[in-house]
Amino acid sequence: MQLTRAGFLVLLWLFVLAALRVVRSDLYAASGLRVAATGFRKNANKTGRGSKAPRQLVVTHGALTGTRISLDGRPIMIGRADDSTLVLDDDFASTRHARLSMRGTDWYVEDLGSTNGTYLDRDKVTAPLRVPLGVPIRIGKTVIELRS
Amino acid sequence: MGSPVPAGEGTPVGRASSTSPGLKAPTRRGTELVMLAFAATLVTGALILVEANQEQELTMQIVYLGLAYLTLFALAHLAVRRWAPYADPAMLPCVALLNGLGLVMIHRLDLAVDDDKATRQVMWTAIALVLFVVALRFLPDHRTLAKYGYTFGLVGLVALVLPGVLPGFIAPPINGAKIWLNFGVFSIQPGEFAKILLMVFFAAFLVSKRDLFTVAGRQILGLDVPRARDLGPLLAAWAVSVSIMVLQRDLGSSLLFFGIVLVLLYVSTERAAWVVLGLVMFAGGAVVAWRLFTHVQTRVSNWIDPFATAQEDGYQIVQSLFGLGTGGIFGAGLGAGRPEIVPEASTDFITAAIGEELGFVGLAALLLIYLIFAMRGLRSALAVRDTFGKLLGGGLAFAVAFQVFIVVGGVTKLIPMTGITAPFLSYGGSSLLANYILVALLLRISAAARTPKTAPKPKVQQPAIADQHTVMVERPK
């Protein structure tokens, strides 16, 4: 009697733990987090040691705040279009709003003829501008910046 | 930067998140099936314990019942496998376990008071699962719901207030609350369905009118306070929720409804001011209601000191507290307590019954299962790409968690007892049906969030962009 009572409670908690396990492994599977995280760390070790090359793009304001995209040299498209690298869900952004691309070791931002413009810090982007680390780029209600 | 103009095209469509190509996301349906089998085993075990402790005859029939239960959920599982293969694997087993333990508990209470609620509840479960399958089948994309936002809102509002205004022979007051529609053979509680309908409406409404709530306002005491004229929707929600409290004498639904509205507003605008304002308004309304209406006064005095009227009004809550006290840490054992002493043990007070027989340890496990369910819902809402899905998913998951809080808070005398059902556990057809539809919607949203983008876009001109290898290192919090 006592044994079955305790046994049932143990089983109940085993279920909880099993569910948590599913959730845990699933956390990584769903977002590719584990793969990305280890890959990123390897990168960091290789090129690290205080070099100031931008390695990721971070969204600091707007609906996607907290999103990070790691930079691998290929251009980053930003806009509402489905195939953009950073898909903005923002009424004030254009379908193809801006592009970040790498020339040499620097990243440049250019506006792709958006309705409301792209701003690097306070300046409207009219021609490709070099993007220093940590300087905000404003697109609609979204603000992004490059970080090392 | 001048005055911003919204740029082109209607609402943006979401898309499945595909962050790293080449990484095949597993559907994890197998895990779901294993977990369902585990849940079925637990439920069968619980049933055996109840029968043994109640000195019933132990026959093979119990095993058949357990198998029938597993079959029922296996069918639901197959439907998920077929129509939402990438849905979350943890949700359905959690729900299955809660529902199963609820059934066992209702059966156990039936044995004590010689009733036959369990059979009816099994029937309701079967109907609810059919509804669940139908919802999955005929709603391949949750975004279609957004198109019917206003219709759903109207229907939901009517359903919510209908029992309150209809005459007594169709909408009889039961235990003081006028929330039922009686159709002779069976009666339904339209408020449960209204909850979901109104959530769809609010999510759709907020997605299309979000700017209205974020653009204007000024800073007062560090809070972004919205303009007075933008308060309309909040005031409307407040009025509806207060009228439920007054007309239908249903405190729980009123609190639940208003909480959902507040959370959706907060999620869509990220402005804490809405929540603060809403809570102040609700507190004001509640105080006025407390002054004016005796049924509210009774609830409050039962909450503050149930022992003062332990044999009259406070009887239910006092017995519930005694039950929980008897259960203690490890509980009396399934079928070995006396949970039937609490009035309404199988509906509003089922958590008290479980707390008595499974103790703190068992009840805590149950609450954790609810938590896992809500957490998975919120996570799906975070991961899904379209704003409507985010809002709806967040709202649905929050609704379940908040409802559990209201019920368990009431039973344990943390907040005044309000009399709503514990999702999936309590006896009650409407609640079960509505909650299974809710699960179907959440699974649909989670499937949308987790489905990897399969065929690459047929755009040959821009291979560099289509093949873009980007890795999302961190998701938004």
XYZ file of C-alpha atoms in Angstrom:
625
model
C 0.000 0.000 0.000
C 2.698 2.463 1.035
C 4.872 1.096 -1.718
C 2.297 1.640 -4.452
C 1.633 5.149 -3.154
C 5.288 6.123 -3.348
C 5.715 4.211 -6.594
C 2.977 6.154 -8.296
C 4.434 9.485 -7.206
C 7.854 8.412 -8.473
C 6.335 7.450 -11.824
C 4.514 10.773 -11.990
C 7.761 12.647 -11.466
C 9.513 10.435 -13.991
C 6.926 11.603 -16.482
C 7.696 15.218 -15.624
C 11.418 14.578 -16.055
C 10.838 12.763 -19.332
C 8.771 15.691 -20.591
C 11.513 18.085 -19.539
C 14.066 15.962 -21.380
C 11.982 16.116 -24.530
C 11.720 19.842 -24.104
C 15.442 20.224 -23.521
C 16.634 18.262 -26.509
C 13.906 19.877 -28.526
C 15.057 23.351 -27.632
C 18.209 22.808 -29.634
C 16.618 20.828 -32.414
C 14.014 23.473 -33.118
C 16.295 26.440 -33.455
C 19.565 24.892 -34.512
C 20.968 26.512 -31.401
C 23.450 23.817 -30.454
C 24.928 23.517 -33.923
C 25.172 27.257 -34.276
C 26.568 27.809 -30.829
C 29.416 25.328 -31.164
C 30.239 26.537 -34.657
C 30.353 30.077 -33.414
C 32.624 29.193 -30.535
C 35.062 27.463 -32.853
C 35.143 30.532 -35.026
C 35.757 32.699 -32.032
C 38.722 30.627 -30.976
C 40.264 30.686 -34.398
C 40.053 34.349 -35.175
C 39.661 35.671 -31.642
C 42.337 37.344 -29.555
C 40.947 40.848 -29.510
C 40.623 41.286 -33.260
C 37.977 43.860 -34.035
C 36.428 42.304 -37.120
C 32.630 42.330 -36.849
C 31.387 38.794 -36.439
C 27.720 39.173 -35.777
C 24.788 41.381 -36.438
C 22.554 42.047 -33.448
C 19.059 43.499 -33.446
C 18.884 45.936 -30.529
C 15.412 47.459 -30.977
C 12.142 46.460 -32.552
C 10.113 43.293 -32.782
C 13.131 41.082 -33.428
C 15.204 42.425 -30.520
C 17.835 39.941 -29.453
C 18.105 38.205 -32.811
C 21.702 37.610 -33.837
C 23.008 36.659 -37.222
C 26.588 35.586 -37.570
C 28.488 37.199 -40.424
C 30.393 34.990 -42.808
C 31.337 37.436 -45.517
C 28.236 37.038 -47.601
C 25.949 40.059 -47.973
C 23.014 40.440 -45.622
C 19.693 41.459 -47.115
C 17.301 43.277 -44.841
C 13.647 43.849 -45.602
C 10.175 42.405 -45.479
C 10.738 40.035 -48.369
C 10.525 36.388 -47.423
C 13.981 35.607 -48.739
C 15.766 38.382 -46.864
C 18.448 37.320 -44.446
C 16.784 39.368 -41.743
C 13.038 39.303 -42.375
C 11.526 42.405 -40.813
C 7.926 42.376 -39.770
C 7.664 46.129 -39.677
C 5.163 48.384 -41.438
C 7.827 51.033 -41.867
C 10.310 48.813 -43.681
C 10.298 48.175 -47.416
C 10.280 44.779 -49.076
C 13.951 45.081 -49.957
C 15.128 47.763 -47.638
C 18.887 47.671 -47.207
C 21.935 45.555 -47.797
C 25.017 45.017 -45.696
C 27.996 43.786 -47.628
C 31.646 43.192 -46.980
C 34.415 44.875 -48.920
C 37.898 43.984 -47.814
C 37.579 43.772 -44.067
C 34.887 46.395 -43.656
C 31.140 46.147 -43.800
C 29.150 48.662 -45.797
C 25.470 49.470 -45.618
C 23.494 50.662 -48.607
C 19.888 51.609 -48.978
C 17.992 49.783 -51.718
C 15.569 52.588 -52.465
C 13.416 52.140 -49.408
C 10.406 54.339 -48.713
C 11.433 55.515 -45.285
C 15.189 55.380 -45.601
C 18.003 53.762 -43.677
C 19.926 55.654 -41.048
C 23.471 55.013 -39.909
C 23.548 56.596 -36.478
C 21.891 59.951 -37.371
C 22.824 60.133 -41.034
C 20.576 59.052 -43.833
C 22.265 56.447 -45.975
C 22.318 57.656 -49.567
C 25.501 56.000 -50.811
C 27.201 52.908 -49.351
C 28.635 53.861 -45.964
C 31.175 52.027 -43.874
C 29.639 50.570 -40.721
C 31.909 50.768 -37.662
C 31.386 48.343 -34.785
C 28.557 49.191 -32.421
C 27.059 52.016 -34.483
C 23.277 51.666 -34.760
C 21.638 51.233 -38.137
C 17.995 52.256 -38.053
C 15.481 50.650 -40.413
C 11.859 51.491 -39.683
C 11.415 50.612 -36.048
C 14.265 48.150 -36.040
C 17.782 49.026 -34.938
C 20.707 46.732 -35.662
C 24.390 46.966 -35.013
C 27.538 45.015 -35.766
C 29.488 43.424 -32.970
C 32.698 41.511 -32.835
C 13.389 61.449 -39.875
C 10.208 63.076 -41.129
C 6.873 61.308 -40.934
C 7.171 57.625 -41.636
C 4.845 56.183 -44.224
C 3.874 52.527 -44.050
C 5.557 50.922 -46.983
C 3.482 48.921 -49.416
C 1.730 45.550 -49.176
C -0.758 44.450 -46.576
C 0.182 42.419 -43.556
C 3.489 40.669 -43.986
C 3.310 36.937 -44.199
C 5.294 34.883 -41.802
C 7.466 32.058 -42.835
C 8.840 28.980 -41.209
C 12.126 29.522 -39.546
C 14.936 27.919 -41.438
C 18.124 29.042 -39.929
C 20.729 26.571 -40.976
C 20.319 24.725 -44.247
C 21.468 21.154 -44.323
C 20.253 20.560 -40.793
C 17.309 18.186 -41.054
C 14.925 18.962 -38.246
C 13.430 15.802 -36.739
C 9.669 15.690 -36.412
C 9.937 13.877 -33.069
C 6.585 12.179 -33.489
C 8.091 8.944 -32.149
C 8.956 10.687 -28.896
C 5.376 11.860 -28.666
C 4.048 8.328 -29.060
C 6.395 6.977 -26.390
C 5.357 9.753 -24.014
C 1.691 9.025 -24.744
C 2.264 5.381 -23.886
C 3.951 6.491 -20.657
C 0.956 8.686 -19.857
C -1.412 5.787 -20.561
C 0.605 3.530 -18.262
C 0.423 6.119 -15.497
C -3.304 6.539 -15.923
C -3.878 2.777 -15.904
C -1.721 2.510 -12.809
C -3.730 5.234 -11.135
C -6.950 3.430 -11.993
C -5.643 0.149 -10.564
C -4.631 1.921 -7.344
C -8.048 3.523 -7.025
C -9.867 0.235 -7.574
C -7.614 -1.583 -5.143
C -7.928 1.047 -2.439
C -11.681 1.285 -2.887
C -11.867 -2.489 -2.582
C -13.401 -2.951 -5.991
C -12.957 -6.131 -7.929
C -9.763 -6.028 -9.965
C -10.505 -7.435 -13.378
C -8.873 -7.410 -16.764
C -11.367 -4.714 -17.646
C -9.069 -2.093 -16.174
C -6.322 -3.029 -18.590
C -8.797 -2.814 -21.450
C -9.844 0.637 -20.268
C -6.210 1.684 -20.233
C -5.724 0.303 -23.736
C -8.872 2.060 -24.950
C -7.519 5.285 -23.516
C -4.201 4.754 -25.273
C -5.987 3.975 -28.541
C -7.984 7.191 -28.271
C -4.852 9.277 -27.927
C -2.963 7.193 -30.473
C -5.638 8.230 -32.960
C -5.092 11.865 -32.027
C -1.377 11.219 -32.393
C -1.896 9.795 -35.877
C -3.867 12.885 -36.812
C -0.987 15.064 -35.619
C 1.446 12.865 -37.541
C -0.639 13.273 -40.647
C -1.622 16.931 -40.563
C 0.916 18.675 -38.361
C 4.038 16.506 -38.508
C 6.318 19.106 -37.012
C 4.093 19.981 -34.056
C 5.516 20.107 -30.571
C 6.061 16.595 -29.140
C 5.564 17.440 -25.458
C 2.142 19.086 -25.513
C -0.155 16.217 -26.421
C 1.305 13.777 -23.834
C 1.006 16.441 -21.109
C -2.626 17.013 -21.993
C -3.258 13.262 -22.217
C -1.870 12.700 -18.745
C -3.837 15.567 -17.202
C -7.023 14.424 -18.869
C -6.417 10.798 -17.869
C -5.718 11.614 -14.242
C -8.787 13.828 -14.260
C -10.852 10.887 -15.512
C -9.449 8.593 -12.823
C -10.165 11.189 -10.154
C -13.725 11.717 -11.372
C -14.235 7.952 -11.406
C -12.838 7.771 -7.900
C -15.278 10.454 -6.711
C -18.101 8.589 -8.486
C -17.289 5.504 -6.414
C -17.539 7.579 -3.251
C -20.812 9.348 -3.985
C -22.380 6.738 -6.268
C -22.590 8.796 -9.417
C -21.734 8.213 -13.045
C -19.887 11.304 -14.127
C -16.835 9.392 -15.346
C -18.696 7.691 -18.197
C -20.022 11.014 -19.386
C -16.579 12.553 -19.109
C -15.087 9.711 -21.169
C -17.717 10.442 -23.792
C -16.831 14.135 -23.705
C -13.159 13.260 -24.045
C -13.888 11.205 -27.142
C -15.945 14.028 -28.656
C -13.261 16.538 -27.737
C -10.593 14.446 -29.440
C -12.742 14.217 -32.562
C -13.032 17.993 -32.486
C -9.283 18.215 -31.992
C -8.679 16.079 -35.089
C -11.212 18.065 -37.098
C -9.546 21.330 -36.071
C -6.137 20.036 -37.138
C -7.528 18.713 -40.395
C -9.426 21.789 -41.504
C -7.039 24.428 -40.299
C -3.821 23.860 -42.205
C -2.609 27.364 -41.447
C -3.448 29.319 -38.310
C -3.209 32.591 -40.225
C -6.541 31.919 -41.921
C -8.140 32.564 -38.535
C -6.955 36.165 -38.660
C -9.227 36.802 -41.641
C -12.271 35.968 -39.561
C -11.102 38.033 -36.620
C -14.073 40.374 -36.387
C -16.620 37.621 -37.003
C -15.045 35.551 -34.259
C -15.039 38.580 -31.984
C -18.744 39.190 -32.492
C -19.681 35.524 -32.042
C -17.450 35.297 -28.994
C -18.955 38.380 -27.406
C -22.481 37.124 -27.991
C -21.564 33.709 -26.594
C -19.995 35.344 -23.566
C -22.944 37.497 -22.569
C -25.755 35.261 -23.860
C -26.324 33.227 -20.680
C -26.310 36.415 -18.661
C -29.181 38.024 -20.540
C -31.312 35.026 -21.530
C -34.307 34.074 -19.367
C -33.945 31.484 -16.639
C -35.429 28.447 -18.371
C -32.716 28.389 -21.039
C -29.964 29.810 -18.888
C -30.632 28.598 -15.364
C -28.408 29.912 -12.615
C -26.399 26.993 -11.214
C -24.718 27.612 -7.889
C -25.400 31.297 -8.343
C -23.583 31.589 -11.659
C -25.625 32.214 -14.781
C -23.158 30.784 -17.285
C -24.961 27.741 -18.640
C -27.200 27.207 -21.625
C -29.532 24.306 -21.040
C -30.671 22.230 -24.010
C -32.511 19.545 -22.097
C -30.288 16.553 -22.740
C -27.081 18.453 -22.220
C -25.988 21.924 -21.263
C -23.043 23.918 -22.465
C -21.002 26.748 -21.076
C -20.524 29.104 -24.028
C -17.995 31.190 -22.107
C -15.372 28.503 -22.534
C -15.591 28.766 -26.313
C -15.890 32.534 -26.199
C -12.505 32.609 -24.522
C -10.827 31.197 -27.640
C -12.946 33.157 -30.115
C -12.181 36.429 -28.361
C -8.496 35.620 -28.230
C -8.463 35.110 -31.996
C -10.263 38.422 -32.381
C -7.915 40.316 -30.107
C -4.827 38.860 -31.734
C -6.089 39.778 -35.206
C -7.212 43.203 -34.044
C -3.941 44.021 -32.342
C -1.881 42.870 -35.303
C -3.687 45.229 -37.648
C -3.966 48.129 -35.200
C -0.771 47.704 -33.250
C 0.676 51.055 -34.234
C -2.258 52.779 -32.635
C -1.123 51.448 -29.286
C 2.587 52.071 -29.621
C 3.055 55.292 -31.558
C 1.603 57.983 -29.343
C 1.941 58.574 -25.646
C 4.162 60.296 -23.194
C 6.404 59.400 -20.343
C 5.035 59.655 -16.839
C 7.064 58.203 -13.979
C 9.136 56.125 -16.369
C 6.079 54.566 -17.966
C 4.890 55.158 -21.501
C 1.347 56.243 -20.817
C -0.977 55.928 -23.784
C -3.220 58.776 -24.907
C -6.683 58.899 -23.387
C -8.414 58.387 -26.729
C -6.525 55.156 -27.361
C -7.978 53.639 -24.224
C -11.215 52.684 -25.993
C -10.519 48.984 -26.512
C -9.212 48.563 -22.989
C -12.293 50.296 -21.590
C -14.527 48.063 -23.700
C -12.786 44.934 -22.427
C -13.089 46.237 -18.892
C -16.799 46.932 -19.324
C -17.403 43.436 -20.694
C -15.474 41.795 -17.906
C -17.249 43.788 -15.197
C -20.616 43.018 -16.762
C -19.778 39.284 -16.614
C -18.979 39.719 -12.969
C -22.305 41.449 -12.313
C -24.724 39.795 -14.753
C -23.476 36.238 -14.623
C -21.891 36.283 -11.184
C -18.897 34.531 -12.654
C -15.824 36.027 -11.051
C -13.376 33.541 -12.552
C -14.318 34.092 -16.177
C -14.299 37.811 -15.660
C -10.778 37.737 -14.248
C -9.591 35.303 -16.910
C -11.030 37.344 -19.747
C -9.537 40.593 -18.542
C -6.172 38.968 -17.858
C -6.025 37.635 -21.409
C -6.792 41.047 -22.882
C -4.109 42.675 -20.763
C -1.479 40.120 -21.692
C -2.243 40.360 -25.398
C -1.999 44.159 -25.175
C 1.282 43.884 -23.322
C 2.743 41.322 -25.707
C 1.838 43.339 -28.772
C 2.981 46.737 -27.497
C 5.721 45.916 -24.969
C 4.330 48.696 -22.805
C 3.966 47.899 -19.135
C 1.683 50.910 -18.788
C -1.214 48.936 -20.270
C -0.871 46.264 -17.635
C -0.552 48.739 -14.772
C -3.518 50.718 -16.037
C -5.582 47.602 -16.576
C -4.828 46.190 -13.158
C -5.744 49.490 -11.504
C -9.002 49.582 -13.454
C -9.796 45.981 -12.580
C -8.988 46.518 -8.933
C -11.259 49.579 -8.942
C -14.059 47.620 -10.588
C -13.600 44.747 -8.172
C -13.773 47.039 -5.137
C -16.958 48.664 -6.398
C -18.449 45.242 -7.113
C -17.466 44.135 -3.636
C -19.275 47.126 -2.123
C -22.420 46.646 -4.188
C -22.993 42.922 -4.569
C -23.511 40.367 -1.862
C -22.237 37.431 -3.899
C -18.879 39.149 -4.255
C -18.860 39.969 -0.540
C -19.452 36.317 0.331
C -16.527 35.240 -1.829
C -14.224 37.783 -0.226
C -15.214 36.994 3.347
C -14.771 33.288 2.570
C -11.321 34.090 1.373
C -10.271 36.240 4.297
C -11.659 33.963 6.993
C -13.447 30.823 5.803
C -13.406 29.355 9.308
C -15.755 32.072 10.551
C -18.540 30.405 8.562
C -17.076 26.906 8.440
C -20.484 25.204 8.422
C -22.201 27.591 5.977
C -20.609 29.650 3.246
C -17.059 28.792 4.139
C -17.730 25.041 4.209
C -16.371 24.291 0.756
C -13.088 26.119 1.114
C -12.595 24.874 4.683
C -13.092 21.269 3.579
C -10.720 21.849 0.681
C -8.065 23.135 3.086
C -8.657 20.180 5.409
C -8.317 17.855 2.442
C -5.030 19.396 1.381
C -3.871 19.245 4.997
C -4.802 15.561 5.251
C -2.879 14.898 2.070
C 0.231 16.526 3.436
C 3.483 16.001 1.578
C 2.940 12.546 0.097
C -0.846 12.327 0.047
C -3.258 9.755 1.384
C -2.814 7.510 -1.638
C -5.118 7.228 -4.614
C -8.545 6.087 -3.493
C -7.557 6.169 0.156
C -8.585 9.720 1.052
C -11.996 11.264 1.434
C -11.993 14.019 -1.191
C -15.739 13.646 -1.773
C -16.465 15.686 1.338
C -15.639 18.886 -0.551
C -18.697 20.053 -2.485
C -18.079 20.228 -6.255
C -15.013 18.028 -5.806
C -15.092 16.847 -9.402
C -15.247 20.278 -11.038
C -13.889 23.387 -9.351
C -12.218 21.555 -6.511
C -10.622 18.669 -8.347
C -7.174 20.019 -7.563
C -8.067 19.794 -3.879
C -9.075 16.157 -4.379
C -5.801 15.432 -6.144
C -3.872 17.317 -3.497
C -5.485 15.155 -0.834
C -4.741 11.842 -2.514
C -1.400 12.572 -4.156
C -0.176 15.129 -1.677
C 2.016 18.116 -2.296
C 4.464 16.009 -4.291
C 1.771 14.797 -6.681
C 0.043 18.143 -7.043
C 3.389 19.840 -7.684
C 4.092 17.322 -10.454
C 0.707 18.110 -11.967
C 1.344 21.841 -11.812
C 4.718 21.262 -13.468
C 2.993 19.425 -16.285
C 0.733 22.430 -16.767
C 3.822 24.606 -16.691
C 5.575 22.528 -19.335
C 2.487 22.756 -21.509
C 2.268 26.535 -21.165
C 6.012 26.895 -21.645
C 5.914 24.924 -24.884
C 3.052 27.118 -26.034
C 4.966 30.297 -25.276
C 8.039 28.920 -26.958
C 6.090 28.112 -30.099
C 4.779 31.658 -30.009
C 8.334 32.964 -29.825
C 9.543 30.760 -32.635
C 6.699 31.327 -35.078
C 7.431 34.063 -37.596
C 4.112 35.827 -38.059
C 2.852 38.342 -35.562
C -0.665 36.941 -35.446
C 0.672 33.499 -34.576
C 2.897 34.981 -31.903
C 0.031 36.844 -30.266
C -2.464 33.998 -30.525
C 0.005 31.384 -29.315
C 1.132 33.556 -26.431
C -2.462 34.317 -25.496
C -3.596 30.680 -25.602
C -0.651 29.439 -23.564
C -1.098 32.236 -21.060
C -4.825 31.516 -20.803
C -4.169 27.938 -19.698
C -1.529 28.979 -17.180
C -3.667 31.802 -15.808
C -6.710 29.572 -15.514
C -4.687 27.066 -13.514
C -3.481 29.903 -11.302
C -7.025 31.114 -10.676
C -8.294 27.621 -9.851
C -5.417 26.451 -7.693
C -5.106 29.885 -6.099
C -8.773 29.714 -5.155
C -8.577 26.164 -3.840
C -5.542 26.942 -1.707
C -7.002 30.248 -0.465
C -4.345 32.403 -2.099
C -6.989 34.412 -3.942
C -10.775 34.461 -3.505
C -12.433 31.317 -4.858
C -13.898 32.101 -8.240
C -15.246 28.839 -9.554
C -13.735 28.031 -12.906
C -12.634 24.632 -14.093
C -9.103 23.295 -14.084
C -8.249 22.786 -17.772
C -8.361 19.082 -18.818
C -8.738 17.860 -15.232
C -12.184 18.986 -14.173
C -15.455 17.347 -15.008
C -17.237 19.358 -17.679
C -17.832 18.880 -21.382
C -17.625 22.487 -22.560
C -14.358 23.079 -20.817
C -12.883 19.907 -22.296
C -14.073 20.628 -25.838
C -12.820 24.202 -25.752
C -9.484 23.242 -24.294
C -8.881 20.558 -26.904
C -9.543 23.111 -29.621
C -7.040 25.318 -27.843
C -4.501 22.475 -27.931
C -5.142 21.955 -31.634
C -4.493 25.644 -32.298
C -1.307 25.629 -30.238
C -0.072 22.495 -32.011
C -0.837 24.159 -35.325
C 1.187 27.222 -34.348
C 4.050 25.103 -33.041
C 4.039 23.121 -36.290
C 4.285 26.361 -38.229
C 7.175 27.417 -36.036
C 9.102 24.173 -36.335
C 8.513 23.119 -39.923
C 11.772 23.588 -41.776
C 11.475 25.512 -45.004
C 11.623 22.724 -47.559
C 11.868 23.558 -51.239
C 14.046 26.629 -51.721
C 12.338 29.538 -53.406
C 12.339 29.158 -57.176
C 14.362 32.302 -57.704
C 17.290 31.598 -59.954
C 18.337 35.197 -60.412
C 19.575 35.610 -56.867
C 21.394 32.441 -55.920
C 23.692 34.334 -53.590
C 20.750 35.398 -51.449
C 18.744 32.221 -51.697
C 21.732 30.181 -50.615
C 22.605 32.639 -47.910
C 24.184 30.680 -45.106
C 23.293 32.447 -41.938
C 23.134 30.985 -38.526
C 20.832 32.301 -35.904
C 22.869 32.166 -32.732
C 20.207 33.447 -30.412
C 16.520 33.914 -30.608
C 14.653 36.915 -29.266
C 13.969 36.571 -25.587
